[in-house]
Amino acid sequence: MTVQSPSSPLHPASTVTSSPGTAFREPAADGFILGGFTWRHAEPDPARPVVIINAATSVRCRHYSRFADYLFSHGLDVITYDYRGIGESRPASMRKLKASWSDWGSLDFEAMLQRAQRECPGQPIDVVGHSFGGCAAGLGASGQLIRRVVTVGAQFAYWRDYAPASRWRMLGKWHVVMPLLTAIYGYFPGKRLGWLEDTPAGVVRDWATPTAHYQRRPSGRHLARRDPALPFARVKAQLLAISISDDPYGTVPAIERLLGYFTASQRSHWRIEPEDIGEREVGHFAFFRSHYQDRLWPIALAWLQHAALPSDTPGRLISGSR
């Protein structure tokens, strides 16, 4: 990974204000209608990247709106969207919805790649993926279109990779209670529990399956039957994986496990301690809160703009080259 001088935008002066973006509806290849938002500049520019933001499992795309505003204020076009079953893409009945992690990647994220190519012709396509959203970035059939990727806490929930201090509690919550309630209700009623958005049963099955290999998850097996190499190998992007040391999901083994699937990409793993940015804790979800616009968001922006980090970037390199 190249390290730039502090003159790159690690300390932007602009202040982010919240705007909702422009709503859109987009059909996936199977006809399912997805909802999302775009931030587009009025004047076309073939050098301007368009950034697709892939959400974490069962987190609404609105969670990333301020971050999308931030990228837009720095000259990028942005697309946010909800996977089928979530937020803007929720159907009338969750019990009847057949949706898996692989559907979220191979159908929903793929639809956004196609939309970006159609709506922003000639512009570079970049991706920001949070948690499972980083995995989804490798599941689209058109992965070769992606120029750069930034992931945050990205992994696919292998329970042995959870942080030791939290592992047994998380195992009980996500691998026992969540599938049990899903069997009762026909979907996971996460919203009423205050855990997640309501989640399709197929996604729960993928998450809860205790295997270290994505191709052995239920929907991963389906992908592997069609393509034993899985679509990850089509992505030839410059990829930066950001992890936070107090994230119980995004441990070093978990991040490295997912990175191992992006075999054709230039990969770097950058790990940050909360103390590096003057905090006691950050965790799995806080990166995209506006509280961190001056301390964490510029790291993602620098990579999207230059595929490089300033020399004063907080944190340290775990893997990859300088």
Phi, psi and omega in degrees: 000131177283140176248125181266171175288164181296358180288344176286166199282058177281339182233068183292149182268343185288154178249133183277130171246152186273129171223148189280352189074180179257124183290147175217163172236135184221125177280136170282174184299332180270006177094351180294133183269122180258148177245147179192194183220148176236147170243111185234137173281148185293319183269126178292148179208111182296345179271350183278124177289151167248127186253124174264127178258118177264122183284165169290167178304122173058034170247130183292149181295338178296338176301335186256010186295318180293323175295321176297318175304317182298312179298317179299319181293343177256020168094011180255149167273151187220142172236126168243153182201163175254138172296158178304132181098349186241139168049243182292348182245025180277130178276177180295324182234121176283331182295329183270354185281125173258111183206141182227173173304316183293327173297318180300327179271307188284337179253308187283308177296321177301322178297326178287324174299317179294321179295315179299319180293324181282315185279335182234061187300132177086347181279145174299145179248121178243164183223138167244124182236124179258128176055238178300336179302333174288326175291317179303329180299341179259006187253357179278143180294338182258031182302337180293346179284342188281130178272308183223151179225137167240125174246152179230115180058035190274128181193179179233037164060052168277123193297328179291344177274349177300152178303134185307321183293337183247356194301312187287323176296316180292323177299315179296319184291310190265339185246355176237299184294313183299310178293331178294312179295326178295320178296328181283314188265343184088356173197167179271117182278059186295330185295317182289339177273346183075022180267301182216181164293160173304141193230135180299149183299323181295325176293319178299318179299318179297313182298314190281345182293123188274069178228147181277358186242126181299323183290355175254359169291155184308309180283336175294325177297322178297316177298318184294330177295326178279325184210096184304333180281348185063157185291345182309323185294346179281342182278119180243036187275165168274114193244125173248120175259118177261132174229152180247133191294338178260017176277113184289343175272317188270056176287167179302313178300322181293315180295314182294328179298313179292318180303328181298341179278338182272065191292337182263002184260153169280115191243136174222142181241117182247122185246134186239132171272141176308323180296336178298334181243020176075028180240157174272329180205151176230308176079202190272328190253343193284342184310322187268008175278145186296344175305333185254016185297332181264350185243329181245319183301323179297338177293312177297317180299316181300320180292318179297324182279323190230354188054039181203159180242145175298156183294339180261020178296128179292140179116193182211157179277125177268316179209161184105176184249152175268000000 
